[in-house]
Short mmCIF file of C-alpha atoms in Angstrom, two decimals:
data_model
loop_
_atom_site.label_atom_id
_atom_site.label_comp_id
_atom_site.label_asym_id
_atom_site.label_seq_id
_atom_site.Cartn_x
_atom_site.Cartn_y
_atom_site.Cartn_z
CA UNK A 1 94.77 -31.87 41.19
CA UNK A 2 96.13 -33.45 38.31
CA UNK A 3 96.69 -32.09 34.83
CA UNK A 4 96.61 -35.25 32.65
CA UNK A 5 92.97 -36.71 32.75
CA UNK A 6 91.50 -39.27 30.61
CA UNK A 7 88.68 -37.22 29.93
CA UNK A 8 88.25 -33.33 29.83
CA UNK A 9 84.79 -32.14 30.04
CA UNK A 10 84.44 -28.58 29.36
CA UNK A 11 81.06 -27.06 30.87
CA UNK A 12 79.02 -28.00 33.61
CA UNK A 13 75.70 -27.56 32.10
CA UNK A 14 73.18 -30.64 31.88
CA UNK A 15 75.13 -32.22 29.19
CA UNK A 16 78.55 -31.69 30.98
CA UNK A 17 77.14 -33.32 34.24
CA UNK A 18 75.74 -36.18 32.50
CA UNK A 19 79.21 -36.81 30.74
CA UNK A 20 80.75 -36.70 34.07
CA UNK A 21 78.33 -39.27 35.64
CA UNK A 22 78.95 -41.61 32.69
CA UNK A 23 82.87 -41.16 33.27
CA UNK A 24 82.28 -42.16 36.86
CA UNK A 25 80.00 -45.15 35.60
CA UNK A 26 82.74 -46.31 33.20
CA UNK A 27 85.40 -45.68 35.80
CA UNK A 28 87.31 -43.16 33.56
CA UNK A 29 89.42 -40.62 35.10
CA UNK A 30 88.18 -36.94 34.35
CA UNK A 31 87.94 -33.54 35.13
CA UNK A 32 84.71 -31.07 34.60
CA UNK A 33 85.95 -27.37 34.12
CA UNK A 34 83.06 -24.72 34.46
CA UNK A 35 83.69 -20.87 33.77
CA UNK A 36 81.26 -19.66 36.35
CA UNK A 37 80.72 -20.40 39.84
CA UNK A 38 77.58 -22.46 39.54
CA UNK A 39 76.34 -25.57 37.49
CA UNK A 40 73.49 -26.27 35.51
CA UNK A 41 74.04 -23.87 32.52
CA UNK A 42 70.72 -22.47 31.14
CA UNK A 43 68.87 -24.55 33.90
CA UNK A 44 69.30 -22.78 37.47
CA UNK A 45 67.71 -20.93 40.09
CA UNK A 46 68.67 -17.93 42.42
CA UNK A 47 67.67 -18.01 45.99
CA UNK A 48 67.26 -14.40 47.30
CA UNK A 49 64.63 -12.31 49.85
CA UNK A 50 63.17 -15.62 50.58
CA UNK A 51 62.15 -16.38 47.15
CA UNK A 52 63.14 -18.88 44.26
CA UNK A 53 63.80 -17.25 40.90
CA UNK A 54 64.49 -19.72 38.35
CA UNK A 55 66.47 -18.36 35.46
CA UNK A 56 63.53 -17.94 33.15
CA UNK A 57 60.42 -19.86 33.31
CA UNK A 58 61.30 -23.51 33.10
CA UNK A 59 59.56 -26.84 33.55
CA UNK A 60 60.65 -30.60 33.61
CA UNK A 61 58.58 -33.16 31.95
CA UNK A 62 58.09 -36.62 33.65
CA UNK A 63 58.35 -38.09 30.20
CA UNK A 64 62.11 -37.43 30.20
CA UNK A 65 62.90 -41.04 30.62
CA UNK A 66 66.78 -40.56 30.25
CA UNK A 67 66.95 -37.93 32.62
CA UNK A 68 64.48 -39.63 35.19
CA UNK A 69 66.72 -42.63 35.28
CA UNK A 70 69.79 -40.22 36.39
CA UNK A 71 67.88 -38.54 38.85
CA UNK A 72 66.90 -38.81 42.70
CA UNK A 73 63.40 -38.38 42.22
CA UNK A 74 62.33 -38.76 45.79
CA UNK A 75 64.98 -35.86 46.82
CA UNK A 76 63.80 -33.67 43.82
CA UNK A 77 60.05 -33.80 45.06
CA UNK A 78 58.49 -32.80 41.91
CA UNK A 79 55.46 -30.53 42.08
CA UNK A 80 53.10 -30.60 39.22
CA UNK A 81 50.99 -28.04 36.82
CA UNK A 82 47.63 -29.19 36.02
CA UNK A 83 47.59 -30.47 32.57
CA UNK A 84 46.51 -28.08 29.87
CA UNK A 85 46.40 -24.15 29.91
CA UNK A 86 44.26 -21.49 31.08
CA UNK A 87 43.57 -19.01 27.85
CA UNK A 88 42.99 -15.41 28.58
CA UNK A 89 40.31 -14.33 25.87
CA UNK A 90 37.98 -11.29 25.79
CA UNK A 91 38.57 -10.60 29.67
CA UNK A 92 37.53 -14.22 30.36
CA UNK A 93 39.73 -17.27 30.92
CA UNK A 94 38.79 -20.75 29.40
CA UNK A 95 40.57 -23.90 30.17
CA UNK A 96 41.93 -26.38 27.72
CA UNK A 97 42.69 -29.51 29.49
CA UNK A 98 43.46 -33.22 28.94
CA UNK A 99 40.10 -34.81 29.84
CA UNK A 100 41.64 -38.15 29.89
CA UNK A 101 44.20 -37.17 32.85
CA UNK A 102 42.02 -34.29 34.38
CA UNK A 103 38.32 -35.75 34.47
CA UNK A 104 37.37 -32.83 36.62
CA UNK A 105 37.71 -30.44 33.70
CA UNK A 106 36.30 -32.57 31.04
CA UNK A 107 33.14 -30.08 30.90
CA UNK A 108 35.34 -27.09 30.40
CA UNK A 109 37.41 -28.76 27.71
CA UNK A 110 34.63 -30.09 25.70
CA UNK A 111 32.58 -26.90 25.76
CA UNK A 112 35.40 -24.67 25.59
CA UNK A 113 34.65 -21.74 23.06
CA UNK A 114 38.27 -21.92 21.69
CA UNK A 115 37.72 -25.55 20.45
CA UNK A 116 35.42 -26.55 17.59
CA UNK A 117 34.37 -30.29 17.29
CA UNK A 118 36.69 -30.91 14.66
CA UNK A 119 39.68 -29.35 16.62
CA UNK A 120 38.77 -31.55 19.70
CA UNK A 121 38.91 -34.91 17.24
CA UNK A 122 42.19 -33.67 15.41
CA UNK A 123 43.84 -33.12 18.95
CA UNK A 124 43.10 -36.73 20.07
CA UNK A 125 44.26 -38.00 16.67
CA UNK A 126 47.39 -36.11 16.98
CA UNK A 127 48.01 -37.38 20.36
CA UNK A 128 47.67 -41.01 19.58
CA UNK A 129 49.80 -40.72 16.30
CA UNK A 130 52.79 -39.15 18.07
CA UNK A 131 52.82 -41.80 20.93
CA UNK A 132 56.29 -42.98 21.31
CA UNK A 133 57.44 -40.32 18.89
CA UNK A 134 61.17 -40.05 17.92
CA UNK A 135 62.78 -37.34 16.07
CA UNK A 136 65.33 -39.47 14.49
CA UNK A 137 62.47 -41.99 13.20
CA UNK A 138 60.57 -39.20 11.22
CA UNK A 139 61.42 -39.17 7.61
CA UNK A 140 58.76 -36.98 6.57
CA UNK A 141 59.46 -33.68 4.84
CA UNK A 142 59.90 -31.19 7.39
CA UNK A 143 58.07 -27.70 7.62
CA UNK A 144 57.72 -25.05 10.29
CA UNK A 145 55.09 -25.81 13.07
CA UNK A 146 52.50 -23.04 11.97
CA UNK A 147 52.38 -24.66 8.46
CA UNK A 148 52.09 -28.05 9.86
CA UNK A 149 49.01 -27.19 12.00
CA UNK A 150 47.42 -25.61 9.16
CA UNK A 151 47.90 -28.45 7.04
CA UNK A 152 46.77 -30.71 9.64
CA UNK A 153 43.42 -29.00 9.57
CA UNK A 154 43.38 -27.27 12.92
CA UNK A 155 41.10 -24.21 12.87
CA UNK A 156 42.78 -20.87 12.69
CA UNK A 157 40.58 -20.03 16.28
CA UNK A 158 42.55 -22.78 17.95
CA UNK A 159 45.83 -21.90 16.14
CA UNK A 160 45.45 -18.48 17.31
CA UNK A 161 44.13 -18.78 20.63
CA UNK A 162 45.92 -21.94 21.77
CA UNK A 163 48.91 -23.33 19.79
CA UNK A 164 50.52 -19.79 19.11
CA UNK A 165 50.54 -18.49 22.63
CA UNK A 166 51.10 -21.87 24.17
CA UNK A 167 54.16 -23.17 21.80
CA UNK A 168 55.37 -19.46 21.72
CA UNK A 169 56.04 -19.97 25.23
CA UNK A 170 57.72 -23.29 24.84
CA UNK A 171 60.01 -22.37 21.77
CA UNK A 172 60.38 -18.47 22.70
CA UNK A 173 59.54 -17.33 19.02
CA UNK A 174 56.20 -15.90 18.19
CA UNK A 175 55.69 -17.12 14.71
CA UNK A 176 56.12 -20.92 15.15
CA UNK A 177 58.76 -21.01 12.50
CA UNK A 178 60.27 -23.82 14.50
CA UNK A 179 60.74 -27.34 13.18
CA UNK A 180 57.47 -29.12 12.97
CA UNK A 181 59.58 -32.26 14.24
CA UNK A 182 60.42 -30.55 17.58
CA UNK A 183 56.90 -29.54 17.79
CA UNK A 184 55.81 -33.02 17.31
CA UNK A 185 58.50 -34.24 20.03
CA UNK A 186 57.25 -31.53 22.47
CA UNK A 187 53.53 -32.32 21.98
CA UNK A 188 54.29 -35.98 22.45
CA UNK A 189 55.95 -35.35 25.79
CA UNK A 190 52.97 -32.98 27.01
CA UNK A 191 50.86 -35.77 25.99
CA UNK A 192 52.33 -38.41 27.78
CA UNK A 193 54.02 -36.53 30.70
CA UNK A 194 53.36 -33.90 33.25
CA UNK A 195 55.01 -30.37 33.44
CA UNK A 196 56.50 -29.85 36.91
CA UNK A 197 59.25 -28.10 38.90
CA UNK A 198 61.30 -29.36 41.79
CA UNK A 199 59.90 -28.16 44.96
CA UNK A 200 63.02 -26.21 45.65
CA UNK A 201 63.55 -24.70 42.15
CA UNK A 202 64.74 -25.72 38.85
CA UNK A 203 68.57 -25.65 40.06
CA UNK A 204 67.87 -28.77 42.18
CA UNK A 205 67.89 -30.69 38.63
CA UNK A 206 71.69 -30.19 38.07
CA UNK A 207 72.56 -30.53 41.61
CA UNK A 208 70.45 -33.61 41.80
CA UNK A 209 72.43 -34.81 38.81
CA UNK A 210 75.71 -34.02 40.22
CA UNK A 211 75.23 -36.15 43.62
CA UNK A 212 77.83 -38.83 44.09
CA UNK A 213 80.41 -36.92 41.87
CA UNK A 214 83.48 -36.19 43.68
CA UNK A 215 84.22 -32.27 44.33
CA UNK A 216 87.76 -32.89 43.39
CA UNK A 217 86.74 -33.86 39.91
CA UNK A 218 84.94 -30.25 39.62
CA UNK A 219 87.07 -26.93 38.98
CA UNK A 220 84.72 -23.66 38.85
CA UNK A 221 85.66 -20.26 37.39
CA UNK A 222 87.75 -22.00 35.09
CA UNK A 223 87.36 -20.63 31.48
CA UNK A 224 89.12 -22.37 28.46
CA UNK A 225 91.02 -19.82 26.35
CA UNK A 226 92.06 -22.22 23.33
CA UNK A 227 92.47 -25.61 22.23
CA UNK A 228 96.03 -25.74 21.47
CA UNK A 229 96.10 -29.39 20.04
CA UNK A 230 93.79 -32.53 20.30
CA UNK A 231 95.33 -33.51 23.69
CA UNK A 232 96.50 -29.86 24.97
CA UNK A 233 93.96 -27.48 26.36
CA UNK A 234 95.04 -23.81 27.78
CA UNK A 235 92.79 -21.85 30.32
CA UNK A 236 92.70 -17.90 30.69
CA UNK A 237 94.81 -18.20 33.79
CA UNK A 238 97.53 -20.01 31.81
CA UNK A 239 96.94 -23.37 33.10
CA UNK A 240 97.36 -26.34 30.86
CA UNK A 241 95.77 -29.69 30.61
CA UNK A 242 96.69 -32.44 28.59
CA UNK A 243 93.91 -35.04 28.49
CA UNK A 244 93.50 -38.05 26.06
CA UNK A 245 90.06 -36.97 25.29
CA UNK A 246 88.16 -33.48 25.28
CA UNK A 247 84.42 -33.16 25.33
CA UNK A 248 83.31 -29.70 24.59
CA UNK A 249 79.61 -29.25 25.72
CA UNK A 250 77.22 -26.41 24.84
CA UNK A 251 78.82 -23.15 23.43
CA UNK A 252 82.51 -24.26 24.24
CA UNK A 253 82.08 -25.82 20.81
CA UNK A 254 82.90 -22.25 19.55
CA UNK A 255 86.61 -23.01 20.30
CA UNK A 256 86.74 -25.34 17.40
CA UNK A 257 83.98 -24.44 15.04
CA UNK A 258 84.34 -20.74 15.52
CA UNK A 259 80.37 -20.78 14.98
CA UNK A 260 77.84 -19.52 17.32
CA UNK A 261 74.95 -21.42 18.23
CA UNK A 262 71.71 -19.55 17.60
CA UNK A 263 69.11 -19.20 20.57
CA UNK A 264 65.79 -17.81 21.22
CA UNK A 265 65.45 -15.09 23.89
CA UNK A 266 63.00 -14.18 26.56
CA UNK A 267 62.46 -11.63 29.17
CA UNK A 268 61.28 -13.31 32.54
CA UNK A 269 59.59 -10.78 35.40
CA UNK A 270 58.68 -11.91 38.77
CA UNK A 271 56.45 -10.55 40.92
CA UNK A 272 54.90 -11.22 44.26
CA UNK A 273 51.13 -10.92 45.38
CA UNK A 274 48.67 -11.42 48.03
CA UNK A 275 46.19 -12.76 45.40
CA UNK A 276 45.96 -16.45 44.53
CA UNK A 277 43.24 -16.47 41.75
CA UNK A 278 41.24 -19.83 40.77
CA UNK A 279 42.81 -22.31 38.69
CA UNK A 280 46.16 -20.77 39.28
CA UNK A 281 47.68 -24.32 39.15
CA UNK A 282 47.51 -24.14 35.27
CA UNK A 283 49.97 -22.23 33.12
CA UNK A 284 47.95 -19.14 31.91
CA UNK A 285 48.39 -17.83 28.26
CA UNK A 286 47.55 -14.66 26.55
CA UNK A 287 47.06 -14.96 22.87
CA UNK A 288 45.98 -11.32 22.61
CA UNK A 289 48.34 -9.35 25.08
CA UNK A 290 50.94 -7.15 23.31
CA UNK A 291 53.69 -8.24 25.65
CA UNK A 292 52.61 -11.12 28.20
CA UNK A 293 53.01 -14.41 26.70
CA UNK A 294 52.41 -16.57 29.64
CA UNK A 295 52.22 -16.52 33.59
CA UNK A 296 52.96 -19.07 36.12
CA UNK A 297 51.82 -18.56 39.72
CA UNK A 298 54.67 -20.89 41.15
CA UNK A 299 53.79 -20.98 44.63
CA UNK A 300 50.34 -22.59 43.53
CA UNK A 301 52.68 -25.28 42.50
CA UNK A 302 55.32 -25.41 45.09
CA UNK A 303 54.81 -23.34 48.35
CA UNK A 304 58.72 -23.22 48.86
CA UNK A 305 59.17 -20.76 46.01
CA UNK A 306 58.15 -18.17 48.71
CA UNK A 307 58.93 -18.14 52.44
CA UNK A 308 57.08 -14.75 52.81
CA UNK A 309 53.74 -16.00 53.06
CA UNK A 310 52.71 -14.61 49.67
CA UNK A 311 52.45 -15.65 46.11
CA UNK A 312 55.14 -15.55 43.42
CA UNK A 313 54.43 -15.16 40.05
CA UNK A 314 56.54 -15.57 36.77
CA UNK A 315 55.77 -13.53 33.69
CA UNK A 316 57.28 -14.47 30.30
CA UNK A 317 57.74 -11.81 27.54
CA UNK A 318 59.03 -12.84 24.06
CA UNK A 319 59.18 -9.49 22.21
CA UNK A 320 59.42 -6.22 23.84
CA UNK A 321 60.59 -2.96 22.05
CA UNK A 322 59.84 -0.59 25.07
CA UNK A 323 62.49 0.14 27.91
CA UNK A 324 62.58 -2.17 30.79
CA UNK A 325 60.94 0.26 33.11
CA UNK A 326 58.23 0.70 30.71
CA UNK A 327 57.56 -2.86 30.56
CA UNK A 328 57.60 -3.55 34.20
CA UNK A 329 54.92 -1.00 34.86
CA UNK A 330 52.87 -2.33 31.90
CA UNK A 331 53.03 -5.74 32.93
CA UNK A 332 52.19 -4.92 36.65
CA UNK A 333 49.35 -2.80 35.57
CA UNK A 334 47.70 -5.56 33.42
CA UNK A 335 48.36 -8.02 36.38
CA UNK A 336 46.31 -5.92 38.46
CA UNK A 337 43.57 -5.43 35.80
CA UNK A 338 43.36 -9.26 35.02
CA UNK A 339 43.73 -10.69 38.47
CA UNK A 340 42.89 -7.94 41.04
CA UNK A 341 44.75 -7.43 44.23
CA UNK A 342 48.25 -6.21 44.45
CA UNK A 343 51.79 -6.82 42.66
CA UNK A 344 54.92 -6.03 43.64
CA UNK A 345 57.85 -6.41 41.13
CA UNK A 346 60.79 -8.52 42.34
CA UNK A 347 63.22 -9.40 39.58
CA UNK A 348 63.91 -9.22 36.04
CA UNK A 349 65.87 -11.46 33.85
CA UNK A 350 66.99 -10.63 30.16
CA UNK A 351 68.13 -14.00 28.69
CA UNK A 352 69.56 -13.93 25.51
CA UNK A 353 70.25 -17.67 25.22
CA UNK A 354 66.97 -19.09 26.46
CA UNK A 355 65.98 -21.95 24.08
CA UNK A 356 67.71 -23.19 20.97
CA UNK A 357 66.72 -22.01 17.66
CA UNK A 358 65.53 -25.11 15.47
CA UNK A 359 64.24 -24.03 11.96
CA UNK A 360 62.97 -26.28 9.50
CA UNK A 361 65.62 -28.94 8.53
CA UNK A 362 67.63 -28.11 11.85
CA UNK A 363 67.45 -32.09 12.58
CA UNK A 364 69.34 -32.87 9.37
CA UNK A 365 72.59 -32.03 10.95
CA UNK A 366 74.92 -34.70 11.90
CA UNK A 367 76.53 -34.97 15.26
CA UNK A 368 80.54 -34.08 15.02
CA UNK A 369 83.77 -35.26 16.33
CA UNK A 370 87.12 -34.28 15.67
CA UNK A 371 89.46 -37.29 16.53
CA UNK A 372 89.96 -36.87 20.22
CA UNK A 373 87.92 -33.91 20.54
CA UNK A 374 84.18 -34.60 21.08
CA UNK A 375 80.96 -32.26 21.08
CA UNK A 376 77.95 -32.53 23.64
CA UNK A 377 74.85 -30.72 24.24
CA UNK A 378 71.12 -30.46 23.32
CA UNK A 379 72.00 -28.65 19.98
CA UNK A 380 73.06 -32.02 18.68
CA UNK A 381 69.76 -33.71 19.43
CA UNK A 382 67.07 -31.34 20.42
CA UNK A 383 66.69 -28.31 22.68
CA UNK A 384 65.56 -29.66 26.17
CA UNK A 385 66.85 -31.10 29.19
CA UNK A 386 66.47 -34.58 27.74
CA UNK A 387 68.26 -33.55 24.76
CA UNK A 388 71.12 -32.39 26.92
CA UNK A 389 71.07 -35.89 28.79
CA UNK A 390 70.58 -37.93 25.76
CA UNK A 391 74.00 -36.04 24.08
CA UNK A 392 75.91 -36.89 27.13
CA UNK A 393 75.24 -40.49 27.22
CA UNK A 394 75.74 -40.82 23.74
CA UNK A 395 79.15 -38.99 23.39
CA UNK A 396 80.46 -41.12 26.46
CA UNK A 397 79.23 -44.41 24.97
CA UNK A 398 81.11 -43.71 21.98
CA UNK A 399 84.19 -42.40 23.72
CA UNK A 400 84.06 -45.66 25.93
CA UNK A 401 83.57 -48.10 23.18
CA UNK A 402 86.70 -46.33 21.32
CA UNK A 403 88.67 -45.68 24.23
CA UNK A 404 92.46 -46.54 24.29
#
């Protein structure tokens, strides 16, 4: 393996893999360094005991057009959640669906106790106003998501019983202080696309992106210690690379900026059960539960998430001040109370870096480069798989245009 590539990419998350794919497309000599033993960064899965445990509850959206263009969709075999959500309120579930895509649920949506007539009209109005929405074209004054929803005129009932718990589960922060521009982006994507998962887990997305990339161009368990100069990189094992260009992806930007990217955290608990409730193809959200934010019956969407002839359930907890043992016990008791049947605890993830923290005016920041050092990652575009891919595409287009 040589030590003087044209491009040295640090980090094999989604943006790093995208950079590698574009290097190959542009016929540039490159090397991709990854400090762990797997690719994908925050997107991934663990395969154990006949189950697929995604590293936190994650979904792909079919309206991620740039990402789709890089994927082999036939191989991914995407499996779809039903559009909308099942809301647990006062010991009863209510469906909020998109009646224009799921006509079977039009009665439930139109007569849901969560929605007023005004709310229904405003949801349709917002959906059509955000068609083809792009954050970079939005010149309106930014505000937090909660303020945006209140100013738009949605009822407190809908905000508290749907928007707060649903988008808390997307942003992974419970007060909806996330920039309204990111809310508008996410809302537009859910309106035009479908939430789904690869049949064999979210790890298949980075694995799929990596197809056709030569294994000799990836080096695992290779952590960068320091950027000595703009053309010299030293690893923790003492090895030195001297590339023409350096791309720092994701958190590796700290090597130059010395500033941490801010994230939202989440705890994800997995259970198995013999019980498969009706409407389990929806994401279930819980506006009044102290700990449970949302639940997904993953095997109702893809049977391959379990080889054990049972059902695999993912539970997301955004805030918890009790011990892990008490949290597991509490969640298990609530699952039995809500759904009935038996639930057995399987696995627990405490994810400190789950989603980007994107407050008001977050998108005023500009992308950054330092001569031969370039930066890539969703934090430079928006916090999503699509944002990671877009960032990788943009930085390689820039490098190729100016390559010497």
